[in-house]
Coordinates of C-alpha atoms and ligand atoms in Angstrom, one line a residue:
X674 CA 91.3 110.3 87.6
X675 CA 93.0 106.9 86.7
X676 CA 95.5 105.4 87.8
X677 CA 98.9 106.6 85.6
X678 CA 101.9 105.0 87.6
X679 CA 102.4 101.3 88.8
X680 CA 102.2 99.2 91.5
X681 CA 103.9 96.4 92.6
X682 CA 104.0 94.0 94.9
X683 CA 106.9 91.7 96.5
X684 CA 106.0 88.9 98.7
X685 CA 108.2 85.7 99.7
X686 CA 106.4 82.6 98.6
X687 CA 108.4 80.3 101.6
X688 CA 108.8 80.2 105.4
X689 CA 110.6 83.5 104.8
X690 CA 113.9 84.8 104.1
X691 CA 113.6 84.0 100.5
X692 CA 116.1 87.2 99.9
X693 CA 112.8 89.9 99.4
X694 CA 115.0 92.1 101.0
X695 CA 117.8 92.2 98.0
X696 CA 114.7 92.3 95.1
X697 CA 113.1 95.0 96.6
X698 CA 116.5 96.8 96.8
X699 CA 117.3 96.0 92.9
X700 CA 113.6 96.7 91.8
X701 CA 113.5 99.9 94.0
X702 CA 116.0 101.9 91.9
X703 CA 113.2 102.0 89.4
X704 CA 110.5 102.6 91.6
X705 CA 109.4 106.3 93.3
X706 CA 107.7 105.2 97.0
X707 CA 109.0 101.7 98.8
X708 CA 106.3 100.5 101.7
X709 CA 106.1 98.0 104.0
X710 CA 102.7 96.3 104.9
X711 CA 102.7 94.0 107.9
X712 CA 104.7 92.6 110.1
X713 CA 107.4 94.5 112.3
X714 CA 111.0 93.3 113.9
X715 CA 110.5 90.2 113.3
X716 CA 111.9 90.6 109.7
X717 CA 115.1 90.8 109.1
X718 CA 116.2 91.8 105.5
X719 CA 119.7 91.8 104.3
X720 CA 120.8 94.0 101.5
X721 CA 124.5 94.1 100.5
X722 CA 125.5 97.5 99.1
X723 CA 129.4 97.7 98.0
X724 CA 131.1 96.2 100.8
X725 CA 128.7 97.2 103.3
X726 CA 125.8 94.7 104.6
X727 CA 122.7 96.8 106.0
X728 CA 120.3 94.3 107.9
X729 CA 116.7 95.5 107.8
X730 CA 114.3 95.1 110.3
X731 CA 111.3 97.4 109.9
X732 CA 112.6 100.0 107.2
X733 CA 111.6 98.9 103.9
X734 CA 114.7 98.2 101.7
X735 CA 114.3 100.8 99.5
X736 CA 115.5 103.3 101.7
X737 CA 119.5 102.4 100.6
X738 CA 118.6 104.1 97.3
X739 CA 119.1 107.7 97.4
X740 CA 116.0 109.9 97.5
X741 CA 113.1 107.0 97.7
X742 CA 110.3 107.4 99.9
X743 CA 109.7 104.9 102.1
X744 CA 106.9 103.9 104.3
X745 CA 105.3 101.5 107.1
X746 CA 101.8 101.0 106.3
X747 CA 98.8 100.4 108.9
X748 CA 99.4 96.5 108.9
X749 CA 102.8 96.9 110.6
X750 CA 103.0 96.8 114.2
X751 CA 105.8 99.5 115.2
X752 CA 108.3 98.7 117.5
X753 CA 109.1 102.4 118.5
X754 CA 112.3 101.2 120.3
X755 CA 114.2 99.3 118.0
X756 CA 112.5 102.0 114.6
X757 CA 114.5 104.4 116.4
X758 CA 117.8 102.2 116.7
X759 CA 117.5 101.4 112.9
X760 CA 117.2 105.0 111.7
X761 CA 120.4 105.8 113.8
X762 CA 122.1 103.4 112.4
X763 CA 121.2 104.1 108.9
X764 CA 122.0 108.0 109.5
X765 CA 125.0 107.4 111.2
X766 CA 126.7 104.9 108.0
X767 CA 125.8 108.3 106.4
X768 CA 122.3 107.2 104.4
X769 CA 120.2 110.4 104.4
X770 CA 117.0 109.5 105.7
X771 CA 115.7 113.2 105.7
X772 CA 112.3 113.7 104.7
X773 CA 112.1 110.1 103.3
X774 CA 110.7 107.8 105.8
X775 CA 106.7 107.9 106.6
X776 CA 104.6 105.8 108.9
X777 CA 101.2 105.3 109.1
X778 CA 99.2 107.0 111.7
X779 CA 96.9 104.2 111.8
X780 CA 99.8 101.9 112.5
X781 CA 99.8 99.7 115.7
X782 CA 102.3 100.2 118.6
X783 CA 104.7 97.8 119.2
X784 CA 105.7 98.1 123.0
X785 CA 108.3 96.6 125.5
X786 CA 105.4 94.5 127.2
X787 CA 104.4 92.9 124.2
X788 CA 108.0 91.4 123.7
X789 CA 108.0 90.1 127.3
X790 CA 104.7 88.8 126.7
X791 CA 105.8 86.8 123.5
X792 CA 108.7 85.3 125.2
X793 CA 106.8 84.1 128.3
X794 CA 104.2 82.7 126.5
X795 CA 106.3 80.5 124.2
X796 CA 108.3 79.7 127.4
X797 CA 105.5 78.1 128.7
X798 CA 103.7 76.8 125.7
X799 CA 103.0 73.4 124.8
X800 CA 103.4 73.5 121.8
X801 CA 106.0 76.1 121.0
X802 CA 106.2 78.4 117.2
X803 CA 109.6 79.4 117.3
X804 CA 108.6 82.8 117.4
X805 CA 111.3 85.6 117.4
X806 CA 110.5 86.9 120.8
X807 CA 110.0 90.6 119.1
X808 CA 106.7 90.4 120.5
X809 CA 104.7 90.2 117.1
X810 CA 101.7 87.8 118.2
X811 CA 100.6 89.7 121.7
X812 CA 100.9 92.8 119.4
X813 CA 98.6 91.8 116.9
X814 CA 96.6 90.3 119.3
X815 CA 96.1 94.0 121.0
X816 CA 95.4 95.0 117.8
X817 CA 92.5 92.2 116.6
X818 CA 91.2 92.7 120.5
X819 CA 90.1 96.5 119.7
X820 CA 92.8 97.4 122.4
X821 CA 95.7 98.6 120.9
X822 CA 97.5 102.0 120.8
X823 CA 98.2 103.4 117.5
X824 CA 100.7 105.9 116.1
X825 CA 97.8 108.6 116.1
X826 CA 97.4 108.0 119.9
X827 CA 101.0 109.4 120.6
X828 CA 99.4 113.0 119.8
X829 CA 97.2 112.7 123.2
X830 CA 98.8 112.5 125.7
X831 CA 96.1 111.7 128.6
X832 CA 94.4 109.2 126.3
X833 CA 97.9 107.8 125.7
X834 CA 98.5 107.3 129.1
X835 CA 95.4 105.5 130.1
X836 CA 95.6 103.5 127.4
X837 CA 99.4 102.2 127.6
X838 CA 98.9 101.8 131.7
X839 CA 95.5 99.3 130.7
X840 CA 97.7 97.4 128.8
X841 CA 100.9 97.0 130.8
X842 CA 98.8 96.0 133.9
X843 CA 96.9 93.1 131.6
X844 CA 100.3 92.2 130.2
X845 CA 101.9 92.0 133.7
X846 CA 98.9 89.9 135.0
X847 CA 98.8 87.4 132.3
X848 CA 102.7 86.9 132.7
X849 CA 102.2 86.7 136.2
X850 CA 99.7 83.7 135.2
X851 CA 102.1 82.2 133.1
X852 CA 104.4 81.7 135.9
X853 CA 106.9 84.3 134.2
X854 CA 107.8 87.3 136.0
X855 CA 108.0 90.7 134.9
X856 CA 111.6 92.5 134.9
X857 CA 113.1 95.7 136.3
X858 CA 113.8 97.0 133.2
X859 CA 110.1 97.3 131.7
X860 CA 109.7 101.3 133.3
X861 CA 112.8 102.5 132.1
X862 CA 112.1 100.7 128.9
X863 CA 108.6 102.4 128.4
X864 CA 109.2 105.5 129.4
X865 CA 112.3 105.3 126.4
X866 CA 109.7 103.7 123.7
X867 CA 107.1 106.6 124.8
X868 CA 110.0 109.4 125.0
X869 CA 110.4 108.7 121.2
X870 CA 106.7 109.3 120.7
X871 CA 107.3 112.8 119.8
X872 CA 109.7 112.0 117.1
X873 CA 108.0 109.1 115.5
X874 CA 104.6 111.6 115.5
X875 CA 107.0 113.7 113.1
X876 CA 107.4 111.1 110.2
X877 CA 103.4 110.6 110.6
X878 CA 101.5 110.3 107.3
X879 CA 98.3 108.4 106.0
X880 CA 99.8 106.0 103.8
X881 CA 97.0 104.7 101.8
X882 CA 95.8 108.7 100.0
X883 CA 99.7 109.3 100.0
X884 CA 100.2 106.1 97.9
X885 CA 96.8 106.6 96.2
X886 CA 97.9 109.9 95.4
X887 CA 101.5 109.0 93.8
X888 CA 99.8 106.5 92.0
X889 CA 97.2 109.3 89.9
X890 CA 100.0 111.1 89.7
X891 CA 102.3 108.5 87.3
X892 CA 104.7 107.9 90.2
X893 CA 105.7 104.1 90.8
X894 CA 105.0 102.1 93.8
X895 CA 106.7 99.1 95.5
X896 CA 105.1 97.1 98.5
X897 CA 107.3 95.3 100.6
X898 CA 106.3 91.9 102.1
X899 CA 107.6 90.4 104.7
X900 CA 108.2 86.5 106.1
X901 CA 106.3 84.2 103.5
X902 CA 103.2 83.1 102.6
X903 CA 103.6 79.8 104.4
X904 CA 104.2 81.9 107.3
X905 CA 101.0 83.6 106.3
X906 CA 97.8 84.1 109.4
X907 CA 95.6 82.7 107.2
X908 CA 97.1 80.5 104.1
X909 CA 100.0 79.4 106.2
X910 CA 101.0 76.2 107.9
X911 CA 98.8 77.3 111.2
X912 CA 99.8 77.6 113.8
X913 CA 103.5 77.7 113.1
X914 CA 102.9 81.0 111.2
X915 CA 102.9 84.8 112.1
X916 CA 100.3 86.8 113.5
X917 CA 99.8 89.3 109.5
X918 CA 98.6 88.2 106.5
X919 CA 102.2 88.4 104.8
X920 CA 100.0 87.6 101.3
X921 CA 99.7 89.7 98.3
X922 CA 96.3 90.7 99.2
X923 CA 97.8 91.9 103.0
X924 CA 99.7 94.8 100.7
X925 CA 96.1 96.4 99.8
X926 CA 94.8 96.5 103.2
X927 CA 98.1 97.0 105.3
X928 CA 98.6 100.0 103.2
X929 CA 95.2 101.6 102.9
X930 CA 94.9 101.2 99.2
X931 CA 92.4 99.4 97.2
X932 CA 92.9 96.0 95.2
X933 CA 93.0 97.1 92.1
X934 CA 95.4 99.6 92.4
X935 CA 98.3 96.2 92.5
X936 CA 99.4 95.9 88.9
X937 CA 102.0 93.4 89.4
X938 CA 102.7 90.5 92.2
X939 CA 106.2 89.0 92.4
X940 CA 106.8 86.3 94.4
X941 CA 110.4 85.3 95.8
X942 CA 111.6 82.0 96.3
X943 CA 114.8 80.4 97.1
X944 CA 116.4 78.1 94.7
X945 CA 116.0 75.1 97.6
X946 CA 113.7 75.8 101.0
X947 CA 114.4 76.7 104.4
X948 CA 112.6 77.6 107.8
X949 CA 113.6 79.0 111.0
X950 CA 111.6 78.1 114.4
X951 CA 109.2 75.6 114.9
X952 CA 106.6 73.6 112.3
X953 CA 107.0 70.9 109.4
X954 CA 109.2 71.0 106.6
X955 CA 108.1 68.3 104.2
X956 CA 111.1 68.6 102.2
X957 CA 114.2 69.0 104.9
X958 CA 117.5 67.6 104.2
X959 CA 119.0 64.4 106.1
X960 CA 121.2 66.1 108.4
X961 CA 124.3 65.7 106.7
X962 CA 123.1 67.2 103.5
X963 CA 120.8 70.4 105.8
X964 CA 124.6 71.0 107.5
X965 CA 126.2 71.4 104.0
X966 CA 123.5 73.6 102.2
X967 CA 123.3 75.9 105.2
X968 CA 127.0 76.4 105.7
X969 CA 127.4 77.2 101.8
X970 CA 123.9 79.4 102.0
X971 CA 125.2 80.9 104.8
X972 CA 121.3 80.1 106.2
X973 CA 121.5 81.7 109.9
X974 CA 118.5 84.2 111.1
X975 CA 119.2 87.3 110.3
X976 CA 117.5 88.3 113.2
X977 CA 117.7 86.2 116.1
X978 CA 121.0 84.4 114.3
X979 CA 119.2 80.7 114.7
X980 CA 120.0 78.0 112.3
X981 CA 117.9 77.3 109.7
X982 CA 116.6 74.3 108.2
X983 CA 117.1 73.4 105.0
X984 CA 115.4 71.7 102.4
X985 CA 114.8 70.4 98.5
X986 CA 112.5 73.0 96.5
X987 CA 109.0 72.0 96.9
X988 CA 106.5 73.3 94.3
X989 CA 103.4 71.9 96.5
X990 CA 104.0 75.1 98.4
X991 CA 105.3 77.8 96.1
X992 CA 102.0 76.4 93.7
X993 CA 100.2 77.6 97.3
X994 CA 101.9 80.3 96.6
X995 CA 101.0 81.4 93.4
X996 CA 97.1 80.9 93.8
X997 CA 97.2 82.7 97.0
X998 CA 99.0 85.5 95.9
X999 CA 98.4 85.7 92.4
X1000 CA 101.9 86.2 91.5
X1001 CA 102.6 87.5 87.8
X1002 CA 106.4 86.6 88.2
X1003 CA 109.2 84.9 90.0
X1004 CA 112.6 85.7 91.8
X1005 CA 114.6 82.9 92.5
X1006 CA 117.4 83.4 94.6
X1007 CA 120.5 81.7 95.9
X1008 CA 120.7 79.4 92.7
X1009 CA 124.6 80.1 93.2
X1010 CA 124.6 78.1 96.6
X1011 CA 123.6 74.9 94.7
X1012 CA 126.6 75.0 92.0
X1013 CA 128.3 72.1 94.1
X1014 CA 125.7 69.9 94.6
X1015 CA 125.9 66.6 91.5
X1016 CA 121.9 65.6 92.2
X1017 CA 118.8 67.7 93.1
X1018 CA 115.4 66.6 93.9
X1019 CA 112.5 68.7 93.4
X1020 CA 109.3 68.0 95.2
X1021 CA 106.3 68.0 92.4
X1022 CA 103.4 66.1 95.3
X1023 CA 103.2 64.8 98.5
X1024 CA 102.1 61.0 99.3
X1025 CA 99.5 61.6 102.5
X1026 CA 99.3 59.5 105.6
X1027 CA 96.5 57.4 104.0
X1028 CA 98.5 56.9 100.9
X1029 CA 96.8 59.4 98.7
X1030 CA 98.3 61.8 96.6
X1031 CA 98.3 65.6 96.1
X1032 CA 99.5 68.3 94.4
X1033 CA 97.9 70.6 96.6
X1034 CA 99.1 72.2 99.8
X1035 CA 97.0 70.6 102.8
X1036 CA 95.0 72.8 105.3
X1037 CA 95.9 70.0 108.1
X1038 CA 99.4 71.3 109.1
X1039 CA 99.5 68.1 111.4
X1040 CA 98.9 66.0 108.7
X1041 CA 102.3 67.6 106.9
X1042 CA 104.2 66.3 109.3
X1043 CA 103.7 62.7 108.1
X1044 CA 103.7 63.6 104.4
X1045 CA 106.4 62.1 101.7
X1046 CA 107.3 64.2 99.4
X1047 CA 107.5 62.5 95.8
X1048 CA 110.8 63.7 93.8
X1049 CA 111.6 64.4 90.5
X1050 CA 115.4 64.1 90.4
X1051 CA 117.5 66.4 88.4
X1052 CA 120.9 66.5 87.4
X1053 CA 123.5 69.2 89.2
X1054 CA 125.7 71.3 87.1
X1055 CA 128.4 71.8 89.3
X1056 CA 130.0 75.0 87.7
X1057 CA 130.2 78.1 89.8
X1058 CA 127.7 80.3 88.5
X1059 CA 128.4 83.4 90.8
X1060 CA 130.0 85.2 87.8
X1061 CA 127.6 85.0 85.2
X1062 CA 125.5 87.9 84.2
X1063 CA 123.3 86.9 81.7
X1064 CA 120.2 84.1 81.7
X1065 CA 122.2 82.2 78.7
X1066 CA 125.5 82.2 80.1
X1067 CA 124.3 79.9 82.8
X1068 CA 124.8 76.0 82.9
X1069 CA 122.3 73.9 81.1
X1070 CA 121.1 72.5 83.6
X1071 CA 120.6 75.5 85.8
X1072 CA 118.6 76.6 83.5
X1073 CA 116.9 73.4 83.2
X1074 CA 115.9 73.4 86.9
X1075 CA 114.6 77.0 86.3
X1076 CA 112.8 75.9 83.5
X1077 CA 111.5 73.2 85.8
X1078 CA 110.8 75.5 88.8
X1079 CA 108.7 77.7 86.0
X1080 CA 106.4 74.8 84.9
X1081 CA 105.6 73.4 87.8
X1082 CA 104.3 76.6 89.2
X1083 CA 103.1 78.1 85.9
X1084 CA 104.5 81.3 87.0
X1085 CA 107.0 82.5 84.8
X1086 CA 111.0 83.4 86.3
X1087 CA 112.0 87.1 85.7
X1088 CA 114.8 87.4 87.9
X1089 CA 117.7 84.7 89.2
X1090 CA 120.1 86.1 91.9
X1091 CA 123.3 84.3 92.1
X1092 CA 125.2 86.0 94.6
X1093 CA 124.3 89.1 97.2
X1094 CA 125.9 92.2 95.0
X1095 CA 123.1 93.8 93.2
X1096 CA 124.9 92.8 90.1
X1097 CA 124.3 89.1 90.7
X1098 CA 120.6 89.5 90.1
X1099 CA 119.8 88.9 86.7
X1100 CA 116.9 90.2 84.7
X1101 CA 115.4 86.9 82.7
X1102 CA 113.8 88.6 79.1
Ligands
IMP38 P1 106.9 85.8 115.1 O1 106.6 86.4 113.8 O2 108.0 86.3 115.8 O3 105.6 85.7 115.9 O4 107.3 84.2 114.7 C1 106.4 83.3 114.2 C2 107.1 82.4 113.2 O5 107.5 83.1 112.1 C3 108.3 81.7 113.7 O6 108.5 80.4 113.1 C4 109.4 82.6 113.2 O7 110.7 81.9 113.1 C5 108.9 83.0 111.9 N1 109.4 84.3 111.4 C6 109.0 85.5 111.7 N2 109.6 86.4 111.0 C7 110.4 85.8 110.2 C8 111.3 86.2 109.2 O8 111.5 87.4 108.9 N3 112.0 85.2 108.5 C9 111.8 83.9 108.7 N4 110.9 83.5 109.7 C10 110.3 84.4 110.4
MG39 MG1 114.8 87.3 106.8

């Protein structure tokens, strides 16, 4: 039977933190089924409801809209623990989660020794990522070596066991190796993340024939991305990246569904760039200007609180972006947090090392950190935009730099979020 309902994906076409979070949460309220498709608690997704602000971590988005389903696919790697903390939360601010959250029983477990094992090794890396010590990369690396434990695994017990004491005693040797030692706390911490096993077994599902399913049957679908496609295993700036492909194409398989059940690919981007943790940024600010846009972007980790940095929009990357993912339309957010600024630049190529030029985003990530961005300068329109609810009602020249933002990545703009209420996110058409 075909396919009758529609699905769509959202992926960040940054380092991340491009405000996926908030567009899922507008776009869900017209969607049926919310999933997310990789990463785990490494994300952190802000969503501002009323006066409340719900920070997201591995819940997909959608779940603050009364009766939406909402899943983890198979691409996400499960931190049990902190799952647990986040539906507590959510139940006790009085969001009924009842029969709404699913999770793949193909899904990888995230477990306390993985998160040691993140933090020791970038504690004694040379070269460091920045990672947020949620233990994401020795997760997916149990997972890619054929070794890791799965959701579906909690339902055996004795093959559960054997499986979980393999890993912590390769964990606790390889830490030993790295000079790092292993704390007190990692027992009592197991025995918690495995003492939910019986509860997280509970919301078990198979997402992609559940999706598949809700697809035949007219119902619409949202797949949640998380981080950004430079952030990205594959297409990213390697190895300052993740350990999941965060990329369109990451939705089919982190969710069990085929490719040509994705009808639409929208891909969020700020209004200006930022990263947090290690790894270029061709773009970035002189400090004095990086202090001022982060203080008026507010651009602090939503999980692990760090800076960011901050930088001019560069379409070298969000033109990446487009190919990779194939996007059919943009978000740009936090246009609002450039209202004060008189000048902006916008970078249209870089100028390599050897004094070439290119439009296109280089596979040598070393080779990024010696780039020079060449600028195209546009004027500011210094007028508070925060109010305005309709595309037209902006400033010329906001809309000029949208315009701009549209041509150099050929992807048309169909939303613009000037503030974090859902009604500061304007539908463009
Ligand atoms: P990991 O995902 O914790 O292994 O971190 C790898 C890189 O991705 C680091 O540079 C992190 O700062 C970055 N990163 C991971 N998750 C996010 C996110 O949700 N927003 C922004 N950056 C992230
Ligand atoms: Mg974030």
């Amino acid at each position: 039977m075909a396919q009758q309902g529609s699905c769509t994906v959202v992926v960040g076409c940054q380092w991340g933190d491009e405000g996926k979070g908030k567009i899922v949460d507008v776009l869900a309220e017209d969607v049926d089924i919310v999933a997310r498709y990789q990463g785990g608690a490494n994300a952190g997704h802000t969503v501002h409801v009323g006066e409340d602000e719900f920070i997201l971590h591995q819940i997909p988005s959608g779940i603050l809209h009364e009766g939406k389903r909402c899943l983890l696919g198979n691409g996400v790697v499960l931190d049990i623990t902190r799952f647990f903390e986040e539906y507590d939360v959510l139940v006790s601010r009085g969001v009924d989660v009842e029969g709404r959250i699913g999770v793949s029983r193909r899904a990888q477990l995230l477990l306390p020794y993985h998160r040691l094992l993140d933090q020791a090794t970038e504690e004694s890396a040379d070269v460091k990522i920045g990672t947020t010590g949620r233990g994401i990369g020795p997760a997916y690396e149990d997972k890619t070596g054929r070794r890791g434990v799965r959701v579906v695994d909690l339902a055996n017990t004795e093959r559960l066991q054997r499986a979980v004491e393999q890993a912590k005693a390769r964990v606790c040797m390889r830490i030993g190796e790295l000079g790092a030692r292993v704390s007190d706390d990692l027992d009592r911490a197991m025995e918690e993340a495995l003492g939910l096993g019986g509860r997280l077994l509970a919301l078990a599902t198979d997402t992609g024939p559940e999706i598949s399913q809700a697809l035949r049957e007219g119902r619409r679908v949202l797949l949640e991305g998380a981080q950004g496609t430079a952030l990205d295993l594959d297409h990213g700036t390697y190895p300052f990246v993740t350990s999941s492909n965060t990329t369109a194409a990451g939705a089919a398989t982190g969710t069990g569904i085929g490719p040509t059940a994705i009808d639409a690919v929208v891909g969020v981007v700020k209004a200006y760039t930022t990263r947090v943790g290690e790894g270029p940024l061709p773009t970035a600010f002189e400090p004095e200007m990086d202090e001022r846009v982060r203080v008026l972007g507010g651009e602090y980790g939503a999980t692990t609180g760090r800076p960011r940095r901050c930088g001019w929009f560069d379409s070298v990357i969000t033109r990446h972006a487009a190919q990779v993912n194939g996007l059919t339309g943009l978000a740009v957010t936090k246009l609002d947090v450039l209202d004060t600024l008189d000048e902006l630049k916008v970078a249209t190529a870089y100028r390599m090392p050897d004094g070439s030029l290119t439009e296109r985003f280089p596979a040598d990530t070393w080779s990024l950190t010696a780039v020079e961005p060449v600028y195209e300068n546009l004027p500011g329109w210094e007028a508070s935009t925060a109010e305005v609810l309709r595309l037209e009602d902006l400033p010329a020249n906001a809309r000029a730099y949208l315009d701009r933002i549209e041509e150099l990545t050929g992807t048309a703009v169909q939303w613009v979020s000037v503030g974090t209420r859902r009604s500061q996110i304007i539908p463009v058409g």
